[in-house]
Structure formats: C-alpha cells, structure tokens
C-alpha cells in the first residue's frame, strides 16, 4: 500500500474505485467475482495450507520431553523454542509480508512462504543443539508469516461480508486440525523411528528429528497446488475495487526498514532527526528492560528476553513510521480503540490457548505416564475435533449474532474467554485420564470459538486495501504476545515452582483482564465499523 493509496481511500482518483451498486450486493453476477464453488475450492486449499502451518508449528510440543532430554534443556528453554523462537519472527516479518499481501499477488506470496517454512521444518530435524534448533524455528516463523495476511485478504475477496466470519472460521479450523494432527503424527513417527532405529537411523537421526523431517516434506508438494489458485479482484466482494502499488517490492523493502532491526535505524534516519532520536531512546529503554529481565530470570533465559525486546522495539518502530507515512492506515488500525481492544483481548486468549496447547502433551506424559502415540491419538484427537467444531460453530454463531446486534461477535469472544476456566481447573486436578481428555475437548471447543469472530471484526474495521496490514497487526498481538510469551511463561513458572501444573494454572489470572477489554470493545465496535469510510475520508 503506497502513501498515495493510504491517503486517497475515499477520493475518486487512485487507490479505490467504487463498483456499480449492483455489483456490491450479495448475489451479484459480476464476471470478475469468483464463483461460489470456486471460492469454496480455494478455501479448502487454504485450509490444507493452514493445517500444515500448524503441524509444522506445533509438532515440537509432542516432542518436547525428548528434545529436553536429548539436548539437556529446561522447561523455560523448551518454552522459548515453542514460543518466542518462532513467534517473534512470525510477528515481525508478518508486517512487511502483510504490506506485500496488500500490493502483490497473494497466491504467489503464499506459495513462496509455504515452501520456505516447510524447508525450515525439515532443517529442524537436522539440528544438533539448542542454537541450531532455535535458528530453524526462526526460519519457520518467517515463512509462516506470509500465510494468514495473504489468506485473510483472499478470503475477504472470495466471500461476501455476510459469510466472512464463517469463511475465516473454516480457514482457522486448520489451526486445530493441524495442532491435533501434529500430536498424532509426531508421536507416531517418533515412536516408530526409535523402535526401528534404536541407535539412530539415516544420517544418525533419532525419533524427534525424523518427525520434523517427515512432516516438513508434504508442504513442498502442496506448494505446487497452491500456485494454481486464481487471484481474485481486490475489494470486489465489498463493491470497493482497490488498486495496488505499482512497486510492491519497493514498498516491501521500505516496510522492512521500519520493522526489522537494525534496518529500522536507517528507516528512522530517513524520516528525520526526531524520528531517529525517538527510535534510539525507545530501543535503549527496551534493551534496559530486557537486561533487567535476564538478570531476574537467569542467563539461560537470554534468548527469550532478547527476542521479546527486539519484538517490542520493532513494533514501536513500525507503528511510529506508519503514523508518518500512511496516517489513514494508522488511524483505522492503531488509532481505532475498537481495533486495539479486540486485538489485545484476542492476544490474551491466544496466550492462554497457545500455552495450554503446547504444554498439555508434556504434562500428560509426565503426570499420567501415557506414551506419545496414545497422547497423539486421544489428546490430539480431542484438540482437532473440539477445535474444528468450536471454530466453525463460533464463526456461524458470530455471523448470526452480527445480523441482530452490531457487537454480536464480541459476545462470542466473551463466552470463549469464560467457558474454559472451570474445565481447566478440574482437568489439572484430576487423576482420571479419560476425564482429563473430556475436559480438554471442552476447552479446545470453547477457546476456538473466538477465532472467526475476532478475525472478521478486525477485517471489517478497515478499508479493503488495508486488510493485509490489518491482519498483520492483528497477528502481532496473537503471536508476539500470545505465542511469544504463553509457552515461556508457563515453562518459567514451572521451573520456579517445580510444578508444570502451577504454571498452567497461572494462566487463569489473565481472564479478568481479557473480559475488561472485550467489554470496552463491545461498546466501541459498532460505531467504529459504521464510520470506516467516513473516518478514512476525514483522514485523507
């Protein structure tokens, strides 16, 4: 998205072209609009992509105890590998890649990203130490950062607004199917490999390494299918056809200058002494806080706090540059309280769900003495089925409530925040594995209900040509805060208390804060959504 585009969202000249009123209504037969059947086909392919996304992302969970023993790590370090090592790079590169999704061919972007993260998952299997595995996880994060900004933008053009939460929810079901399959496949592959090759097999790989290699390979094949999808006209489903920048990669690299350290210093300097000074001051303060956290938690935790410090600094750098370069985009995203409240609330729920999802397999293995194959079957099955049911039901319910109440989608998010509390408490205090699995199924179902509602809400709060940037901003919270801190926080509390159970129960302290944010969002979203075009015009 160029500066001119950002500034002229309501003017008749450059970035937005109004489509004939008939074409903006649902049921339109605009020949450029993808057919309903093709839209569902494209969505099904994107669901497969997201399934592999989460298999590659979450497989470390079922392998955590083996990795911990083989590489001599503690729970906090495992939490870093499962969280910030992936999440920070995912969040940071999501910003320039979100910009690229707004300006370039989204199908090509998704294809390249899928190829990269699949290759880095394979590389994870050849890691021999903490640093090597961490570096591979960085690469997985960079590759996966391309998927959802492109997918959210594509879905918003494939489907009309009345079906958008449902479509996004179906896409998001890949999260839970992939997470569940990662446990099943990871456990099965690791067990099979270790039994077949007790001393290490091909290239000396042991079970957990072979699991990474085997689950990474299918993504390289799926990339060929993704490349055949058709790129829809941007904004056509809303009757607001948006043009893109004639120089997408120039804009992409310019965006990198605002968010990827140390290039951020060059980007800040190009905006003047004041911008550079502010950048340096905030960077120094962030470094000081990170140093204090390293001293407080120990040097083993240095990678976690360096990564989070870089993440916070990068977000500040990007947001301040966006305010200067594209004030309309900044206003509709960072300057809209409804967007911020919704995004922060979803970040907190993501922190909880990522942490529980990551640590449940190691917890079951330690407390119940259940093998990896059984964990993959029962816990993975509960996660996949419960998450799939919840995300689809939540999306449909959100769309249904939205028709009757402008803030109806927020009600689904509120329910999703409160419903898992009691099941989590009971699950962590039972010695009955069958009961634990049943309660975990309830948690997977209810926590997943918020995904479609939150994604659709944030997409509806911006103009069509800003949706990639909005999705990247949305995932900043869910990934940088949610994934970056969730697994680590539980692991650190586990190390301090000697109890993984205590670490998981500590997540309950976040529920009241999340509810406050959702109540604030409920009060702000209806007006903010109704005035999107007006506020964009005023900003321009």
Coordinates of C-alpha atoms in Angstrom, one line a residue:
X1 CA 0.0 0.0 0.0
X2 CA 1.6 3.3 -1.1
X3 CA 1.4 6.5 0.7
X4 CA -0.9 7.9 -2.0
X5 CA -3.2 4.9 -1.7
X6 CA -3.3 5.3 2.1
X7 CA -4.2 9.0 1.8
X8 CA -6.8 8.7 -1.0
X9 CA -9.0 5.8 0.2
X10 CA -12.2 7.9 -0.4
X11 CA -11.1 10.1 -3.3
X12 CA -12.0 9.3 -6.9
X13 CA -8.5 9.1 -8.3
X14 CA -6.1 6.4 -7.3
X15 CA -6.5 3.6 -4.8
X16 CA -10.2 2.8 -4.6
X17 CA -12.7 2.5 -7.3
X18 CA -16.4 2.2 -6.4
X19 CA -18.0 -0.7 -8.2
X20 CA -21.6 -0.3 -9.5
X21 CA -24.1 -0.7 -6.7
X22 CA -25.5 -3.9 -8.2
X23 CA -22.0 -5.4 -8.0
X24 CA -21.7 -4.6 -4.4
X25 CA -24.7 -6.6 -3.4
X26 CA -24.6 -10.2 -2.5
X27 CA -25.7 -12.5 -5.2
X28 CA -24.1 -10.1 -7.8
X29 CA -23.0 -11.7 -11.1
X30 CA -20.0 -9.5 -11.8
X31 CA -18.0 -11.8 -14.1
X32 CA -14.8 -11.0 -12.2
X33 CA -16.2 -12.2 -9.0
X34 CA -15.1 -15.8 -8.3
X35 CA -17.9 -18.3 -8.5
X36 CA -19.3 -19.7 -5.2
X37 CA -18.0 -23.1 -6.0
X38 CA -14.5 -21.9 -6.8
X39 CA -14.4 -19.8 -3.7
X40 CA -15.1 -22.9 -1.6
X41 CA -12.5 -24.8 -3.5
X42 CA -9.9 -22.1 -2.9
X43 CA -10.8 -22.0 0.8
X44 CA -10.3 -25.8 1.1
X45 CA -6.8 -25.5 -0.4
X46 CA -6.0 -22.7 2.1
X47 CA -7.3 -24.8 4.9
X48 CA -4.8 -27.5 3.9
X49 CA -2.1 -24.9 3.9
X50 CA -3.1 -23.8 7.4
X51 CA -3.2 -27.4 8.6
X52 CA 0.4 -27.8 7.5
X53 CA 1.2 -24.4 9.1
X54 CA 0.2 -25.7 12.5
X55 CA 1.6 -29.2 12.1
X56 CA 5.0 -27.6 11.5
X57 CA 4.5 -25.0 14.2
X58 CA 3.1 -27.3 17.0
X59 CA 4.9 -30.6 16.5
X60 CA 7.6 -29.5 18.9
X61 CA 5.0 -29.9 21.7
X62 CA 4.7 -33.7 21.5
X63 CA 8.5 -34.0 21.1
X64 CA 9.3 -31.6 23.9
X65 CA 10.3 -34.1 26.6
X66 CA 12.6 -36.0 24.1
X67 CA 14.2 -32.8 22.9
X68 CA 14.6 -31.6 26.5
X69 CA 16.4 -34.9 27.5
X70 CA 18.5 -35.1 24.3
X71 CA 19.7 -31.5 24.2
X72 CA 19.9 -31.0 28.0
X73 CA 17.3 -28.2 28.2
X74 CA 14.9 -26.9 30.9
X75 CA 11.2 -26.1 30.6
X76 CA 11.9 -22.4 30.1
X77 CA 14.2 -23.1 27.1
X78 CA 11.6 -25.5 25.7
X79 CA 9.0 -22.8 26.2
X80 CA 11.2 -20.4 24.2
X81 CA 11.6 -22.9 21.3
X82 CA 7.9 -23.5 21.2
X83 CA 7.0 -19.8 21.6
X84 CA 9.3 -16.8 21.1
X85 CA 11.8 -18.5 18.8
X86 CA 9.0 -18.9 16.3
X87 CA 6.6 -16.2 17.4
X88 CA 8.7 -13.1 17.3
X89 CA 10.0 -13.7 13.8
X90 CA 6.5 -14.7 12.7
X91 CA 5.1 -11.4 14.1
X92 CA 7.9 -9.1 12.8
X93 CA 8.0 -10.5 9.2
X94 CA 4.2 -10.5 9.2
X95 CA 4.3 -6.7 8.9
X96 CA 6.3 -6.3 5.7
X97 CA 4.7 -9.5 4.3
X98 CA 1.3 -8.1 5.2
X99 CA 2.2 -5.0 3.2
X100 CA 3.3 -7.2 0.3
X101 CA 0.0 -9.1 0.5
X102 CA -1.8 -5.7 0.1
X103 CA 0.2 -4.9 -3.1
X104 CA 1.4 -8.1 -4.8
X105 CA 0.0 -11.4 -5.9
X106 CA -1.3 -13.1 -2.8
X107 CA -1.2 -16.6 -4.3
X108 CA 2.5 -16.3 -5.2
X109 CA 3.3 -15.0 -1.7
X110 CA 1.5 -17.9 0.0
X111 CA 3.3 -20.4 -2.3
X112 CA 6.7 -19.0 -1.5
X113 CA 6.0 -18.8 2.2
X114 CA 4.8 -22.4 2.3
X115 CA 7.9 -23.6 0.5
X116 CA 10.2 -21.7 2.9
X117 CA 8.6 -22.9 6.2
X118 CA 8.4 -26.5 5.0
X119 CA 12.1 -26.5 4.1
X120 CA 12.9 -25.0 7.5
X121 CA 10.8 -27.7 9.3
X122 CA 12.9 -30.3 7.5
X123 CA 16.0 -28.4 8.6
X124 CA 14.8 -28.6 12.3
X125 CA 15.3 -32.3 12.0
X126 CA 19.0 -31.9 11.4
X127 CA 19.5 -29.6 14.5
X128 CA 22.1 -31.0 17.0
X129 CA 21.8 -28.3 19.7
X130 CA 19.7 -25.6 21.2
X131 CA 21.1 -22.9 18.9
X132 CA 20.6 -24.9 15.7
X133 CA 17.0 -25.8 16.6
X134 CA 16.3 -22.2 17.5
X135 CA 17.7 -20.9 14.2
X136 CA 15.5 -23.4 12.3
X137 CA 12.4 -22.2 14.3
X138 CA 13.3 -18.6 13.3
X139 CA 13.1 -19.7 9.7
X140 CA 9.7 -21.5 10.2
X141 CA 8.4 -18.3 11.7
X142 CA 9.5 -16.1 8.8
X143 CA 7.9 -18.5 6.2
X144 CA 4.6 -18.9 8.1
X145 CA 4.3 -15.1 8.4
X146 CA 3.2 -14.9 4.8
X147 CA 0.2 -17.3 5.1
X148 CA -2.5 -15.6 7.2
X149 CA -2.2 -12.0 5.9
X150 CA -2.5 -13.3 2.4
X151 CA -5.3 -15.8 3.3
X152 CA -7.4 -13.3 5.2
X153 CA -7.2 -10.8 2.3
X154 CA -8.0 -13.5 -0.2
X155 CA -11.0 -14.8 1.8
X156 CA -12.3 -11.3 2.1
X157 CA -12.4 -11.1 -1.7
X158 CA -13.6 -14.6 -2.3
X159 CA -16.6 -14.2 0.1
X160 CA -19.2 -11.5 0.8
X161 CA -19.2 -9.8 4.2
X162 CA -22.2 -11.8 5.5
X163 CA -20.2 -15.0 5.1
X164 CA -16.8 -13.7 6.1
X165 CA -16.7 -14.8 9.7
X166 CA -17.8 -18.3 8.7
X167 CA -15.2 -18.5 5.9
X168 CA -12.4 -17.2 8.2
X169 CA -13.6 -19.6 10.9
X170 CA -13.4 -22.5 8.4
X171 CA -9.9 -21.4 7.4
X172 CA -9.0 -21.1 11.1
X173 CA -10.1 -24.7 11.6
X174 CA -6.8 -25.6 10.1
X175 CA -5.2 -24.4 13.3
X176 CA -6.9 -27.0 15.4
X177 CA -6.8 -29.8 12.8
X178 CA -3.1 -29.1 12.3
X179 CA -2.4 -28.9 16.0
X180 CA -4.2 -32.2 16.7
X181 CA -2.5 -33.9 13.8
X182 CA 0.9 -32.7 14.9
X183 CA 0.5 -34.6 18.2
X184 CA -0.7 -37.7 16.5
X185 CA 1.8 -37.7 13.7
X186 CA 4.7 -36.5 15.8
X187 CA 4.1 -39.2 18.4
X188 CA 3.6 -42.0 15.9
X189 CA 6.7 -41.1 13.8
X190 CA 9.0 -40.6 16.8
X191 CA 7.9 -43.9 18.4
X192 CA 8.1 -45.8 15.1
X193 CA 11.6 -44.4 14.3
X194 CA 13.0 -45.1 17.7
X195 CA 11.8 -48.6 17.6
X196 CA 13.0 -49.2 14.1
X197 CA 16.4 -47.5 14.7
X198 CA 17.3 -47.6 18.4
X199 CA 20.7 -46.1 17.9
X200 CA 19.6 -43.5 15.3
X201 CA 18.7 -44.1 11.7
X202 CA 19.5 -42.4 8.4
X203 CA 22.0 -39.5 8.9
X204 CA 22.1 -40.5 12.6
X205 CA 18.6 -39.0 13.2
X206 CA 16.7 -40.0 16.3
X207 CA 12.9 -40.1 16.6
X208 CA 12.2 -36.4 17.2
X209 CA 14.5 -35.4 14.4
X210 CA 12.9 -37.8 11.9
X211 CA 9.4 -36.4 12.9
X212 CA 10.4 -32.9 11.8
X213 CA 11.8 -34.1 8.5
X214 CA 8.8 -36.3 7.6
X215 CA 6.1 -33.7 8.4
X216 CA 8.0 -30.9 6.6
X217 CA 8.2 -32.7 3.2
X218 CA 4.4 -32.6 2.3
X219 CA 4.4 -28.8 2.3
X220 CA 6.9 -28.8 -0.5
X221 CA 4.4 -30.8 -2.6
X222 CA 1.3 -28.8 -1.6
X223 CA 3.1 -25.6 -2.8
X224 CA 2.6 -26.7 -6.4
X225 CA -1.2 -26.9 -5.9
X226 CA -1.4 -23.5 -4.1
X227 CA 0.4 -21.9 -7.1
X228 CA -2.6 -22.9 -9.4
X229 CA -5.2 -20.9 -7.4
X230 CA -6.7 -17.8 -9.1
X231 CA -6.1 -14.3 -7.7
X232 CA -9.5 -12.5 -7.1
X233 CA -10.0 -8.8 -7.8
X234 CA -9.1 -6.9 -4.6
X235 CA -12.2 -5.4 -2.9
X236 CA -14.7 -6.8 -5.4
X237 CA -16.8 -8.5 -2.8
X238 CA -17.4 -5.2 -1.0
X239 CA -18.1 -3.2 -4.1
X240 CA -14.9 -1.2 -3.5
X241 CA -12.3 -2.2 -6.0
X242 CA -8.8 -1.3 -4.8
X243 CA -5.7 -0.8 -6.9
X244 CA -2.3 -1.8 -5.7
X245 CA 1.1 -0.1 -5.7
X246 CA 3.0 -0.3 -9.0
X247 CA 6.1 -1.0 -6.9
X248 CA 5.2 -3.8 -4.5
X249 CA 8.7 -4.9 -3.6
X250 CA 10.0 -1.4 -3.2
X251 CA 7.2 -0.9 -0.7
X252 CA 8.0 -4.3 0.9
X253 CA 11.7 -3.4 1.5
X254 CA 10.7 0.1 2.6
X255 CA 8.4 -1.6 5.2
X256 CA 11.3 -3.9 6.3
X257 CA 13.3 -0.7 7.0
X258 CA 10.6 0.2 9.5
X259 CA 10.3 -3.0 11.4
X260 CA 13.4 -5.4 11.1
X261 CA 16.4 -4.4 13.3
X262 CA 18.9 -3.0 12.6
X263 CA 17.4 -1.7 9.3
X264 CA 15.0 0.3 11.5
X265 CA 17.7 2.8 12.2
X266 CA 18.1 3.5 8.5
X267 CA 14.4 3.9 8.1
X268 CA 14.1 6.2 11.1
X269 CA 17.0 8.3 10.0
X270 CA 15.4 8.8 6.6
X271 CA 12.4 10.4 8.4
X272 CA 14.5 12.9 10.2
X273 CA 16.4 13.5 13.4
X274 CA 13.3 13.5 15.6
X275 CA 12.3 10.0 14.4
X276 CA 15.8 8.7 14.8
X277 CA 16.1 10.1 18.3
X278 CA 12.8 8.6 19.4
X279 CA 13.8 5.2 17.8
X280 CA 17.1 5.2 19.7
X281 CA 15.6 6.2 23.0
X282 CA 12.9 3.5 22.8
X283 CA 15.4 1.0 21.7
X284 CA 17.6 1.8 24.7
X285 CA 14.7 1.6 27.1
X286 CA 13.7 -1.8 25.7
X287 CA 17.3 -3.1 26.0
X288 CA 17.4 -1.9 29.6
X289 CA 14.2 -3.8 30.4
X290 CA 15.3 -6.9 28.6
X291 CA 18.6 -6.8 30.5
X292 CA 16.7 -6.5 33.8
X293 CA 14.6 -9.5 32.9
X294 CA 17.7 -11.5 32.0
X295 CA 19.2 -10.7 35.4
X296 CA 16.0 -11.5 37.2
X297 CA 15.3 -14.9 35.4
X298 CA 18.9 -16.0 34.7
X299 CA 21.2 -16.1 31.7
X300 CA 19.6 -19.2 30.3
X301 CA 16.6 -17.0 29.5
X302 CA 18.6 -14.5 27.5
X303 CA 17.3 -15.7 24.1
X304 CA 13.7 -15.2 25.3
X305 CA 14.1 -11.6 26.5
X306 CA 16.4 -10.6 23.6
X307 CA 13.7 -11.9 21.2
X308 CA 10.9 -10.2 23.1
X309 CA 12.9 -6.9 23.3
X310 CA 13.5 -6.9 19.6
X311 CA 9.9 -7.6 19.0
X312 CA 8.6 -4.7 21.2
X313 CA 11.2 -2.3 19.7
X314 CA 10.2 -3.4 16.1
X315 CA 6.5 -2.8 16.8
X316 CA 7.2 0.7 18.1
X317 CA 9.4 1.5 15.1
X318 CA 6.8 0.2 12.6
X319 CA 3.8 1.9 14.3
X320 CA 5.6 5.3 14.5
X321 CA 6.7 5.1 10.9
X322 CA 3.2 4.2 9.8
X323 CA 1.8 7.2 11.5
X324 CA 4.0 9.4 9.4
X325 CA 3.9 7.5 6.1
X326 CA 0.3 6.5 6.0
X327 CA -1.8 8.3 8.6
X328 CA -5.1 7.0 7.2
X329 CA -4.0 3.4 7.7
X330 CA -2.6 4.2 11.1
X331 CA -5.8 5.9 12.1
X332 CA -8.0 3.0 11.1
X333 CA -5.8 0.4 12.8
X334 CA -3.7 1.8 15.6
X335 CA -5.9 4.9 16.1
X336 CA -9.1 2.9 16.5
X337 CA -9.8 1.9 20.1
X338 CA -12.2 -0.8 18.9
X339 CA -9.4 -2.5 16.9
X340 CA -6.9 -2.2 19.7
X341 CA -9.3 -3.6 22.4
X342 CA -10.3 -6.5 20.1
X343 CA -6.7 -7.3 19.2
X344 CA -5.4 -7.2 22.7
X345 CA -8.3 -9.4 24.0
X346 CA -7.6 -11.9 21.3
X347 CA -3.9 -11.8 22.1
X348 CA -4.6 -12.7 25.7
X349 CA -6.9 -15.6 24.8
X350 CA -4.2 -16.7 22.3
X351 CA -1.6 -16.6 25.1
X352 CA -3.7 -18.9 27.2
X353 CA -4.6 -21.3 24.3
X354 CA -1.1 -21.5 22.9
X355 CA 0.3 -22.2 26.3
X356 CA -2.2 -24.9 27.2
X357 CA -2.0 -26.4 23.7
X358 CA 1.8 -26.5 23.9
X359 CA 2.2 -27.9 27.4
X360 CA -0.7 -30.3 27.6
X361 CA 1.2 -33.2 25.9
X362 CA 4.3 -32.9 28.1
X363 CA 2.0 -32.6 31.2
X364 CA 0.1 -35.7 30.3
X365 CA 3.3 -37.6 29.6
X366 CA 4.7 -36.6 33.0
X367 CA 1.6 -36.9 35.1
X368 CA -0.3 -39.8 33.6
X369 CA 2.7 -41.7 32.2
X370 CA 0.9 -42.0 28.8
X371 CA 3.0 -42.8 25.7
X372 CA 3.4 -40.4 22.8
X373 CA 1.2 -42.5 20.5
X374 CA -1.7 -42.5 23.0
X375 CA -1.2 -38.8 23.7
X376 CA -1.3 -38.1 19.9
X377 CA -4.5 -40.2 19.5
X378 CA -6.5 -39.0 22.5
X379 CA -5.2 -35.5 23.2
X380 CA -4.5 -34.7 19.6
X381 CA -7.9 -36.1 18.6
X382 CA -9.7 -34.0 21.2
X383 CA -7.8 -30.9 20.1
X384 CA -8.5 -31.5 16.4
X385 CA -12.2 -32.4 16.8
X386 CA -13.0 -30.0 19.5
X387 CA -11.2 -27.1 17.9
X388 CA -12.8 -27.8 14.5
X389 CA -16.3 -27.9 16.0
X390 CA -15.7 -24.8 18.1
X391 CA -14.2 -22.6 15.4
X392 CA -16.9 -23.5 12.8
X393 CA -19.7 -23.1 15.4
X394 CA -18.2 -19.9 16.7
X395 CA -17.9 -18.4 13.2
X396 CA -21.5 -19.3 12.3
X397 CA -22.8 -18.0 15.7
X398 CA -20.8 -14.8 15.3
X399 CA -22.3 -14.1 11.9
X400 CA -25.8 -15.0 13.2
X401 CA -25.5 -12.6 16.2
X402 CA -23.9 -9.9 14.0
X403 CA -27.1 -9.7 11.9
X404 CA -29.1 -8.9 15.1
X405 CA -26.6 -7.0 17.1
X406 CA -23.7 -4.8 15.7
X407 CA -21.5 -6.0 18.5
X408 CA -22.7 -9.6 18.5
X409 CA -19.4 -11.1 17.5
X410 CA -17.9 -9.8 20.7
X411 CA -20.4 -11.8 22.7
X412 CA -18.9 -15.0 21.2
X413 CA -15.4 -13.9 22.3
X414 CA -16.7 -13.2 25.8
X415 CA -18.1 -16.7 26.1
X416 CA -14.9 -18.2 24.7
X417 CA -12.9 -16.4 27.4
X418 CA -15.0 -17.6 30.4
X419 CA -16.2 -21.1 29.3
X420 CA -12.8 -22.9 29.6
X421 CA -12.0 -21.6 33.1
X422 CA -13.7 -24.3 35.2
X423 CA -12.7 -27.2 32.8
X424 CA -9.1 -26.2 33.1
X425 CA -9.2 -26.1 36.9
X426 CA -10.8 -29.5 37.1
X427 CA -8.6 -31.1 34.4
X428 CA -5.4 -30.1 36.3
X429 CA -6.7 -31.6 39.5
X430 CA -7.9 -35.0 38.3
X431 CA -6.0 -38.3 38.2
X432 CA -8.5 -39.8 35.7
X433 CA -7.1 -39.6 32.2
X434 CA -10.5 -40.2 30.5
X435 CA -11.9 -37.2 32.4
X436 CA -8.9 -35.1 31.5
X437 CA -9.4 -35.8 27.8
X438 CA -13.1 -35.0 28.0
X439 CA -12.4 -31.7 29.7
X440 CA -9.6 -30.9 27.3
X441 CA -12.1 -31.5 24.5
X442 CA -14.4 -28.9 26.1
X443 CA -11.5 -26.4 26.4
X444 CA -10.5 -26.9 22.8
X445 CA -14.1 -26.4 21.6
X446 CA -14.8 -23.2 23.6
X447 CA -11.5 -21.5 23.2
X448 CA -11.6 -21.9 19.4
X449 CA -14.9 -20.2 19.1
X450 CA -13.4 -16.7 19.3
X451 CA -11.1 -17.0 16.2
X452 CA -13.6 -16.3 13.4
X453 CA -15.3 -13.5 15.4
X454 CA -12.1 -11.7 16.2
X455 CA -10.6 -12.0 12.7
X456 CA -13.8 -10.8 11.0
X457 CA -14.2 -7.9 13.4
X458 CA -10.8 -6.5 12.7
X459 CA -11.1 -7.0 8.9
X460 CA -14.4 -5.1 9.0
X461 CA -12.8 -2.1 10.8
X462 CA -10.5 -1.2 7.8
X463 CA -10.8 -0.4 4.1
X464 CA -10.3 -3.3 1.7
X465 CA -6.8 -2.3 0.6
X466 CA -5.7 -2.2 4.2
X467 CA -6.7 -5.8 5.1
X468 CA -3.3 -7.4 4.8
X469 CA -1.8 -4.7 7.1
X470 CA -4.8 -5.2 9.5
X471 CA -4.3 -8.9 9.6
X472 CA -0.5 -8.5 10.2
X473 CA -1.3 -6.1 13.1
X474 CA -3.9 -8.5 14.5
X475 CA -1.4 -11.3 14.4
X476 CA 1.2 -9.1 16.1
X477 CA -0.8 -9.5 19.3
X478 CA -1.8 -13.1 18.9
X479 CA 1.7 -14.2 18.0
X480 CA 4.2 -11.7 19.7
X481 CA 2.3 -11.6 23.0
X482 CA 0.3 -14.9 22.7
X483 CA 2.8 -17.3 21.3
X484 CA 5.9 -15.4 22.3
X485 CA 5.0 -15.3 26.0
X486 CA 2.5 -18.1 26.6
X487 CA 4.6 -21.2 26.4
X488 CA 7.6 -19.5 28.0
X489 CA 5.5 -18.0 30.9
X490 CA 4.2 -21.5 31.8
X491 CA 7.6 -23.0 31.5
X492 CA 9.2 -20.3 33.7
X493 CA 6.6 -20.7 36.4
X494 CA 7.1 -24.5 36.2
X495 CA 10.8 -24.0 36.7
X496 CA 10.3 -21.6 39.7
X497 CA 7.7 -23.8 41.4
X498 CA 8.8 -27.2 40.3
X499 CA 5.3 -27.8 39.1
X500 CA 4.0 -27.7 35.5
X501 CA 0.5 -27.7 36.9
X502 CA 1.2 -24.4 38.7
X503 CA 2.5 -22.9 35.5
X504 CA -0.7 -23.8 33.6
X505 CA -3.0 -22.6 36.4
X506 CA -1.2 -19.3 36.4
X507 CA -2.9 -18.5 33.1
X508 CA -6.3 -18.1 34.9
X509 CA -5.1 -14.7 36.2
X510 CA -5.4 -13.3 32.7
X511 CA -9.2 -14.0 32.2
X512 CA -10.4 -10.8 34.1
X513 CA -8.2 -8.5 32.1
X514 CA -9.5 -10.1 28.8
X515 CA -13.1 -9.6 29.9
X516 CA -12.5 -5.9 30.6
X517 CA -11.0 -5.4 27.1
X518 CA -13.9 -7.2 25.5
X519 CA -16.5 -5.1 27.3
X520 CA -14.7 -2.0 26.1
X521 CA -14.6 -3.4 22.5
X522 CA -18.3 -4.2 22.7
X523 CA -19.0 -0.6 23.4
X524 CA -16.8 0.7 20.5
X525 CA -17.0 -1.7 17.6
X526 CA -20.5 -0.9 16.2
X527 CA -19.8 2.8 15.8
X528 CA -16.2 2.2 14.5
X529 CA -17.4 -0.2 11.8
X530 CA -20.2 2.1 10.7
X531 CA -17.8 5.0 10.2
X532 CA -14.9 3.3 8.5
X533 CA -15.3 5.1 5.2
X534 CA -16.1 8.4 6.8
X535 CA -13.1 8.3 9.1
X536 CA -10.9 7.3 6.1
X537 CA -12.1 10.3 4.1
X538 CA -11.6 12.6 7.1
X539 CA -8.0 11.4 7.5
X540 CA -7.3 11.8 3.7

